[in-house]
Amino acid sequence: MKKNIIRPYGDTSNDGKMQFSFSLPVSADERGKEAARQLLLQMGVDEIDVCSVRDLKEGYTHFIAYGTTSAVVDISKIKVKTVDTDVMSMEETDEYIKENLGKIITVVGACIESDAHTVGIDAIMNMKGYNHRYGLERYQGFNAINLGAQVPCEELLKKAREEKADAILVSQVVTQKNIHIKNLTRLIELAEAEGLRDKMLFICGGPRLSHELAIELGYDAGFGTGSYATDVASYIAITLFEQSHK
Amino acid sequence: MKKNIIRPYGDTSNDGKMQFSFSLPVSADERGKEAARQLLLQMGVDEIDVCSVRDLKEGYTHFIAYGTTSAVVDISKIKVKTVDTDVMSMEETDEYIKENLGKIITVVGACIESDAHTVGIDAIMNMKGYNHRYGLERYQGFNAINLGAQVPCEELLKKAREEKADAILVSQVVTQKNIHIKNLTRLIELAEAEGLRDKMLFICGGPRLSHELAIELGYDAGFGTGSYATDVASYIAITLFEQSHK
Amino acid sequence: MLRLDLNADLVQRARASASKIADSFSWLFEDYSSVSIERTVLRLMGIDGALKDGEPLPNVVCDHLKSKQALNRGASWFVANAMHNTGLSAQEVAEKVGSGELDLTALPVKDNSRVLAILDKVSTDALAHITKQRKHRDAQFEEYGARRIPAIYVIVATGNIYEDVVQAKAAAREGADIIAVIRSTAQSLLDYVPYGATTVGFGGTYATQENFRIMRAGLDEVSQEIKRYISLTNYASGLCMPEIAAMGALERLDLMLNDAMYGILFRDINPKRTLLDQYFSRMINAYAGIEIQTGEDNYLTTSDAIEKAYTVTASQLINEQFAYKSGIKPQKMGLGHAHEIDPELENSFTFELAHALLTKELFPDAPVKYMPPTKFASGNVFKTHLMDAMFNFIGQLTGQGVQLLGMMTEAIHTPHLADRSLAIENAQYLFKAVKDLNANLCLAPGSFINERANSVLAEATSFLEAVAEEGLLKAMARGDFADIKRPENGGKGLEGVFLKDSSYINPFLIKFKTELELQ
Amino acid sequence: MLRLDLNADLVQRARASASKIADSFSWLFEDYSSVSIERTVLRLMGIDGALKDGEPLPNVVCDHLKSKQALNRGASWFVANAMHNTGLSAQEVAEKVGSGELDLTALPVKDNSRVLAILDKVSTDALAHITKQRKHRDAQFEEYGARRIPAIYVIVATGNIYEDVVQAKAAAREGADIIAVIRSTAQSLLDYVPYGATTVGFGGTYATQENFRIMRAGLDEVSQEIKRYISLTNYASGLCMPEIAAMGALERLDLMLNDAMYGILFRDINPKRTLLDQYFSRMINAYAGIEIQTGEDNYLTTSDAIEKAYTVTASQLINEQFAYKSGIKPQKMGLGHAHEIDPELENSFTFELAHALLTKELFPDAPVKYMPPTKFASGNVFKTHLMDAMFNFIGQLTGQGVQLLGMMTEAIHTPHLADRSLAIENAQYLFKAVKDLNANLCLAPGSFINERANSVLAEATSFLEAVAEEGLLKAMARGDFADIKRPENGGKGLEGVFLKDSSYINPFLIKFKTELELQ
Ligand code: B12
Ligand code: B12
Ligand SMILES: Cc1ncc(COP(=O)(O)O)c(C=O)c1O
Ligand SMILES: Cc1ncc(COP(=O)(O)O)c(C=O)c1O
């Protein structure tokens, strides 16, 4: 195989070994096991070993299986959208803002709609920060307004308009039935309708979010698990500076 | 969806939810994560959530992911080959043999070639048996000869010929690099060359074996995890009787 | 036996302060009622259903009275008076109010003693039904045997009550003792309880009376088959706390999430509204024989489990005292505790063991509700499964009352069918493995565990003493709890709290007080 | 501290019987040698390599002498004599034997004292190299710090030495302290050691000197980078037991699977051949500072862990006494023990804790080799992961020396890269979580744990007394061990055992005895 073509690795290069776990509405017997095997076959999996068959009752059965996938990935073709601005420390960012923007950046943040998981947005915004990295409230260059939990989109936009915000920070943690996609889309659509979309940066975050997805949803940037205020602050400062020089 | 068309079940009927775990020769970063996603995409998986990215060092990364498969199984089309003879208790089998065959059945068993895992074959053959079910040695209708571990195919066939065996029992537990397939195939080929194949039943067993696979390899029957002497003894007795009446 | 040597003086002081804190709310409990309490009364009188636009009749009636400035007399009196005037049932009265045909405040007071008699009859009927449900539960436990300790508690949270039932039944068959139907996000901030069977919730399923009924029926079916009584639980919490308690009492739920301060701190519900509502809702629970469960775990989802361990202890003691005020017996106080310790911490197990023993020994009769790791659960399901195993180990070792099983997918999604099954397998394996381990062990003299437990107790004691001194409302306003500031008159729902008239009547409150022997 | 109260009388009696058992083999150890011992001597003299058809030169030389009925004098003497006659090196001599150019028995005995001098020089050189390796190891531990307790031990078993190195390095970086390269199936029954780097093994990779070298180099590289000395281990076991011990000593392996009875019971190797080979191989290990590890776990893969717990204890005591005979110090006796308890058993953890404490207290200085659940591992990887966690819990709690990490895929395949990583994560989490837990605990008076440990000890004592009475060979023939009958003259390899001549010489044996201060 070509060097850029890769497959999963078990114990021999490119052996394609993967583990699967799933439930099917079948009985916990040879027929059920065969259904599990058929499913994997259809997914391009070979040398299938359905090694665990657990009766979940009520007509369902849980399967654990190992197998060899025929899928390959050409890593030379992988393109990922990532936030590529440099990451600066709090002091550096404050210095950068002072020198390049000469103003205090206002950001308004919230967990929107039904979401009440504030720990993530607090980690970015609150004084205390997260994992020994201070939040935006502690930055001299930022005026950070955190509206907290379950804020309706309308309210967030209203506040952003009032405060003449440079950026909006939205957190979405609950993702069941893609509620986060719905909520984030709603916010952007309202912002467009109100003519706010281009007046400020729209940034979202949450454990199931990526920059890629954020862009797709019409945001300027997205931050996932393990983000820090330093990432977000640097991104905002640098992007605002660059925009002002376009 | 039609009733016979099924998909995996997470928390909503046919939602297609599955869990995956695999390693790739990529870095533990957004690029690597995207490679993992691409792999799953190619396998027909959608709504992919790569929820764990663990650096395995030496250039490998481990991924855990959840996603929605587009694969479906038509359960009305599932055919499995299973050993379908009735399962009788030891006493019933002995009685059956006395009445229908009027002779003692001789079986010769072994773990062949490099395999030394005798616990499985012992479970079937030894006096003591397994999980409170006695082994063939305890049956009055059986003359059970257990050759034990690491028996060359030639030796097993020689013994079977000498003893005029009615059935050969082979165990294969080690499966790395499909060594079990190689060994089992070798035995059948030798038996055919020696003209023994049709003189006796060829039965194999082991945790990674199924009746299906056994048939494919040219055996009469195969027994996997959770088989007991009762299953095997009943199968042998009934099959021998049926064969003698064809 | 693992036994702490707790400083008895601290225990006594801590309890005294908690008691003082609870005692200081008699003005609120005696003189005030709330819209939710009134709606509860209406529900208990038999009013159910909703208008076409979804507005539940209890809200319709209550709002009607409120708009007429008549609520201070208590909603029940007006309905009973209308029943007397019209000869209709409470439900029919409510429907007429809903259709605008009836103005409850416009009816004459023909004979107040007849009105009171109606109230007596209606409330006696309701309580008889609740008593029947309680006796049924008791009989079931009698027949099938008591719940295991710790009991296996799992959640279902598909958002669709019918899927929930499938998952709940499967879990019961696999060994679950208690099924919790998690509520849809943000239901706690709704000032009404949705009506009917629901199939669209996010992160959970709406708590409605019909959903309660559907799930109860499903579980009753399995209970019979597997000869084990499967308990059902939900959330008497949020702006409708007492209403949901009443629904649970009527539909034979067996436990209820019901915390004295959770709504204030974590949902920004007004402090007075919350404390008042919990007072009445707990009476309902007490009367119905429902085990309450408190929400101390929530402190640790946002604060550090070591640093803020004392807040758990303090809150347990406060919850205990408030529970006593509503007639709940220790055997029904599922005080909360959580295994939210950082797995990266050295001796995390040892710390947790100290905390778990502390809870157990402070409340020896309480079926402590022990919550699993959530905060440090990650997308690495294998690791999370191990953390859950340590949690199960400690639950069994220290004999906690109810083990809320952790799921290996905690950080990813609400549980899939297989996740729950693997969680039950995890618990069953651990429970069995360490079944009688405790009897084999004792604490070494001068052990860190004993020291740690006493130091948490000491911190809790000083904290409670300070709060008792200052007053709970002031302490909350200052951010003493969970670092969150909750001013006395802030938060949602204050407008629903009102001063009772001298003519105010709530027949249930009166009967509960008598039956539960509260002064 | 968890401390058993072991019956001292039983301990003393059990040890005395084990010692009597080991003592009874002086006739074998003094008067006999084996083809494998002779091949070992040849290897230590520097003979390596193989013929075109793969036959290793040590075998060629040995078989040559055997065919000439000359082996009873010891292979080393003939080679040294040939060196003296031809001026060639040992290797060159062997090559000439291989090509058929040289008949070792046809050479004249010119000057026996010169031959002995050559033997002295060659053996001194070999031992100097081994000593250098030992000192290097010691220096590395000195520099980077001692191994953690329990040490993290993982296997690699891809069948391909180059893949093995990748997996081993990754494991080391993730926290492994010891890497075991599992052997290909059935290597133990080969009466030769394959030559060169190998890439095709089943269920493991062939033990060859070149493979040892390749892996050692890989691990040395990582050791330096991560500043932790990574130990390497393999199997000095089977028909080539002492040869592999020698290879390990030369290539700086740090531990060796090396059991006195495993080959007899589990590989049907002749009892005399095995016992004799282990005697010499252990001297090599002792001299090289290599920690031996014994195979008691194997009893429990076929017998019940509760019922046959005493066989583990008995075997540990026998292994200990045989090890003393070869000059091994307790600090290098990695006696075996295994967590093979049925997870369905009530109190499985408690039973296992009793057994683990028993091993630990009987052999307080031994770096006990603690084996993971294998027999009850199933295809349910999530469950197996939990069983491994309990195993890791007990390993840390009781301070076992070496933790052979269990893999969640134990029942499925030899470990994949991620399996091993998750196993290390499991161990690291548990080790950290219960780090100092032991110091917090003590056993309750009259605990089941103490009772259980003493009853296993009592069973082991009677068993050992009976075996000592009857003789180990007779007991084995009767099937007293692992229910397997192994007659004294049955099994593989008996033809390789021979009575030594009075002229027999083995310079290494002599030097080991002196240096290790064995009578
Ligand atoms: C703590 C917690 C709670 C707390 C929240 C307290 C609070 N004030 O936030 C409480 C107990 C209240 C709670 C309640 C519920 N929860 Co909750 N909860 C969690 C838990 C355990 C941890 C989340 C957390 O705090 N993570 C730590 C933070 C720091 O990480 P983070 O959010 O990912 O944030 C980081 C990044 O994502 C990023 N980021 C996040 N937001 C933003 C925003 C911006 C602008 C930027 C730049 C970056 C950024 O930066 C942060 C720092 O690195 C998770 C499970 C888990 N282990 O993940 C469940 C979880 C999130 N909860 C869940 C659910 C369903 C609920 C409930 C709906 C359950 C119910 N029905 O009762 C309720 C209701 C909440 C509601 N209305 O939204 C589900 C969501 C399932 C899903 N995928 O849809 C989870 C996954 C648990 C589960 N498996 O069921 N929960
Ligand atoms: C016990 C054991 C051993 C013991 C074997 C003792 C003995 N006398 O058998 C010892 C310690 C010696 C051993 C050694 C090795 N083992 Co091993 N061993 C196991 C273990 C832990 C359990 C196997 C077992 O006894 N199962 C219980 C029996 C009852 O189940 P069973 O074999 O499936 O049999 C049932 C059915 O399959 C069926 N059946 C089986 N055979 C037959 C035959 C017939 C005719 C019929 C009808 C039915 C039947 O009926 C039985 C009863 O229901 C497994 C891991 C695991 N948990 O499965 C590894 C395992 C099988 N071993 C393995 C390996 C690699 C080895 C070694 C090669 C390692 C090494 N390099 O040193 C060695 C060498 C052995 C060799 N030469 O073959 C691998 C195999 C990997 C693979 N898939 O290729 C496993 C899976 C462990 C692992 N993950 O690495 N092993
Ligand atoms: C006491 C209590 N009430 C209610 C809830 C449920 O949350 P919500 O208020 O979103 O319904 C919880 C959840 O943890 C709780 O602990
Ligand atoms: C002492 C001992 N030697 C050797 C082995 C390896 O097995 P084999 O004899 O197949 O090489 C083991 C495996 O468990 C063992 O315990």
Short mmCIF file of N, CA, C and O in Angstrom, two decimals, chain A residues 75-114:
data_model
loop_
_atom_site.label_atom_id
_atom_site.label_comp_id
_atom_site.label_asym_id
_atom_site.label_seq_id
_atom_site.Cartn_x
_atom_site.Cartn_y
_atom_site.Cartn_z
N ILE A 75 -4.45 9.94 3.73
CA ILE A 75 -4.19 11.06 4.64
C ILE A 75 -3.65 12.28 3.92
O ILE A 75 -3.72 13.39 4.44
N SER A 76 -3.14 12.08 2.72
CA SER A 76 -2.63 13.26 2.01
C SER A 76 -3.80 14.15 1.56
O SER A 76 -3.61 15.30 1.23
N LYS A 77 -5.00 13.58 1.59
CA LYS A 77 -6.15 14.37 1.13
C LYS A 77 -6.96 14.98 2.27
O LYS A 77 -8.00 15.58 2.05
N ILE A 78 -6.49 14.78 3.48
CA ILE A 78 -7.28 15.29 4.61
C ILE A 78 -7.09 16.78 4.80
O ILE A 78 -5.97 17.27 4.94
N LYS A 79 -8.20 17.45 4.75
CA LYS A 79 -8.16 18.90 4.98
C LYS A 79 -9.04 19.16 6.20
O LYS A 79 -10.19 18.73 6.24
N VAL A 80 -8.50 19.81 7.19
CA VAL A 80 -9.36 20.18 8.31
C VAL A 80 -9.33 21.67 8.51
O VAL A 80 -8.30 22.31 8.39
N LYS A 81 -10.50 22.18 8.79
CA LYS A 81 -10.56 23.60 9.12
C LYS A 81 -10.29 23.73 10.60
O LYS A 81 -11.01 23.16 11.42
N THR A 82 -9.24 24.43 10.94
CA THR A 82 -8.97 24.65 12.36
C THR A 82 -8.75 26.14 12.57
O THR A 82 -8.44 26.88 11.63
N VAL A 83 -8.92 26.54 13.82
CA VAL A 83 -8.64 27.92 14.16
C VAL A 83 -7.13 28.05 14.13
O VAL A 83 -6.43 27.39 14.90
N ASP A 84 -6.60 28.85 13.21
CA ASP A 84 -5.17 28.83 13.00
C ASP A 84 -4.43 30.04 13.53
O ASP A 84 -3.23 30.18 13.34
N THR A 85 -5.16 30.92 14.20
CA THR A 85 -4.47 32.07 14.77
C THR A 85 -3.54 31.58 15.87
O THR A 85 -3.80 30.58 16.51
N ASP A 86 -2.46 32.34 16.09
CA ASP A 86 -1.53 31.98 17.17
C ASP A 86 -2.25 32.06 18.51
O ASP A 86 -3.16 32.85 18.69
N VAL A 87 -1.78 31.23 19.44
CA VAL A 87 -2.35 31.31 20.78
C VAL A 87 -1.38 32.07 21.68
O VAL A 87 -0.23 31.69 21.84
N MET A 88 -1.89 33.15 22.25
CA MET A 88 -1.05 33.99 23.11
C MET A 88 -1.50 33.84 24.56
O MET A 88 -2.63 33.44 24.84
N SER A 89 -0.61 34.16 25.48
CA SER A 89 -0.97 34.14 26.90
C SER A 89 -1.88 35.34 27.18
O SER A 89 -2.03 36.23 26.34
N MET A 90 -2.46 35.38 28.36
CA MET A 90 -3.35 36.49 28.71
C MET A 90 -2.61 37.82 28.59
O MET A 90 -3.11 38.78 27.99
N GLU A 91 -1.40 37.86 29.13
CA GLU A 91 -0.65 39.11 29.11
C GLU A 91 -0.35 39.53 27.67
O GLU A 91 -0.49 40.71 27.32
N GLU A 92 0.06 38.57 26.87
CA GLU A 92 0.37 38.88 25.48
C GLU A 92 -0.86 39.39 24.73
O GLU A 92 -0.79 40.34 23.96
N THR A 93 -2.00 38.74 25.01
CA THR A 93 -3.22 39.16 24.33
C THR A 93 -3.59 40.59 24.72
O THR A 93 -3.92 41.43 23.89
N ASP A 94 -3.52 40.85 26.04
CA ASP A 94 -3.83 42.22 26.50
C ASP A 94 -2.92 43.24 25.82
O ASP A 94 -3.36 44.30 25.37
N GLU A 95 -1.65 42.89 25.74
CA GLU A 95 -0.67 43.75 25.12
C GLU A 95 -1.01 43.96 23.64
O GLU A 95 -1.00 45.08 23.12
N TYR A 96 -1.35 42.84 22.98
CA TYR A 96 -1.70 42.86 21.56
C TYR A 96 -2.89 43.77 21.32
O TYR A 96 -2.90 44.59 20.39
N ILE A 97 -3.89 43.65 22.17
CA ILE A 97 -5.10 44.46 22.01
C ILE A 97 -4.76 45.93 22.19
O ILE A 97 -5.15 46.79 21.39
N LYS A 98 -3.99 46.20 23.22
CA LYS A 98 -3.61 47.59 23.49
C LYS A 98 -2.90 48.19 22.27
O LYS A 98 -3.23 49.27 21.80
N GLU A 99 -1.93 47.44 21.75
CA GLU A 99 -1.13 47.96 20.64
C GLU A 99 -1.88 48.03 19.32
O GLU A 99 -1.75 48.99 18.58
N ASN A 100 -2.64 46.98 19.03
CA ASN A 100 -3.20 46.88 17.69
C ASN A 100 -4.63 47.36 17.56
O ASN A 100 -5.05 47.76 16.49
N LEU A 101 -5.38 47.25 18.64
CA LEU A 101 -6.79 47.63 18.52
C LEU A 101 -7.09 48.92 19.28
O LEU A 101 -8.03 49.65 18.95
N GLY A 102 -6.31 49.15 20.30
CA GLY A 102 -6.47 50.40 21.04
C GLY A 102 -7.86 50.59 21.62
O GLY A 102 -8.35 51.71 21.77
N LYS A 103 -8.53 49.49 21.93
CA LYS A 103 -9.83 49.60 22.58
C LYS A 103 -10.10 48.34 23.38
O LYS A 103 -9.38 47.35 23.25
N ILE A 104 -11.12 48.41 24.20
CA ILE A 104 -11.51 47.22 24.96
C ILE A 104 -12.51 46.43 24.09
O ILE A 104 -13.43 47.01 23.52
N ILE A 105 -12.29 45.13 24.01
CA ILE A 105 -13.20 44.28 23.22
C ILE A 105 -14.38 43.86 24.08
O ILE A 105 -14.19 43.35 25.19
N THR A 106 -15.57 44.05 23.56
CA THR A 106 -16.74 43.61 24.32
C THR A 106 -17.26 42.29 23.76
O THR A 106 -17.50 42.16 22.56
N VAL A 107 -17.43 41.31 24.65
CA VAL A 107 -18.02 40.04 24.23
C VAL A 107 -19.21 39.73 25.13
O VAL A 107 -19.19 40.01 26.32
N VAL A 108 -20.24 39.18 24.50
CA VAL A 108 -21.42 38.77 25.27
C VAL A 108 -21.58 37.27 25.07
O VAL A 108 -21.56 36.78 23.94
N GLY A 109 -21.71 36.55 26.17
CA GLY A 109 -21.78 35.10 26.07
C GLY A 109 -23.02 34.54 26.74
O GLY A 109 -23.62 35.18 27.61
N ALA A 110 -23.42 33.34 26.33
CA ALA A 110 -24.58 32.69 26.93
C ALA A 110 -24.67 31.23 26.49
O ALA A 110 -24.17 30.85 25.45
N CYS A 111 -25.36 30.45 27.34
CA CYS A 111 -25.88 29.14 26.92
C CYS A 111 -27.27 29.44 26.40
O CYS A 111 -28.13 29.90 27.16
N ILE A 112 -27.52 29.16 25.13
CA ILE A 112 -28.81 29.61 24.61
C ILE A 112 -29.92 28.57 24.71
O ILE A 112 -29.68 27.38 24.86
N GLU A 113 -31.11 29.10 24.64
CA GLU A 113 -32.36 28.31 24.63
C GLU A 113 -32.44 27.38 25.84
O GLU A 113 -32.23 27.81 26.95
N SER A 114 -32.70 26.13 25.60
CA SER A 114 -32.97 25.24 26.74
C SER A 114 -31.70 24.79 27.46
O SER A 114 -31.78 24.10 28.47
#
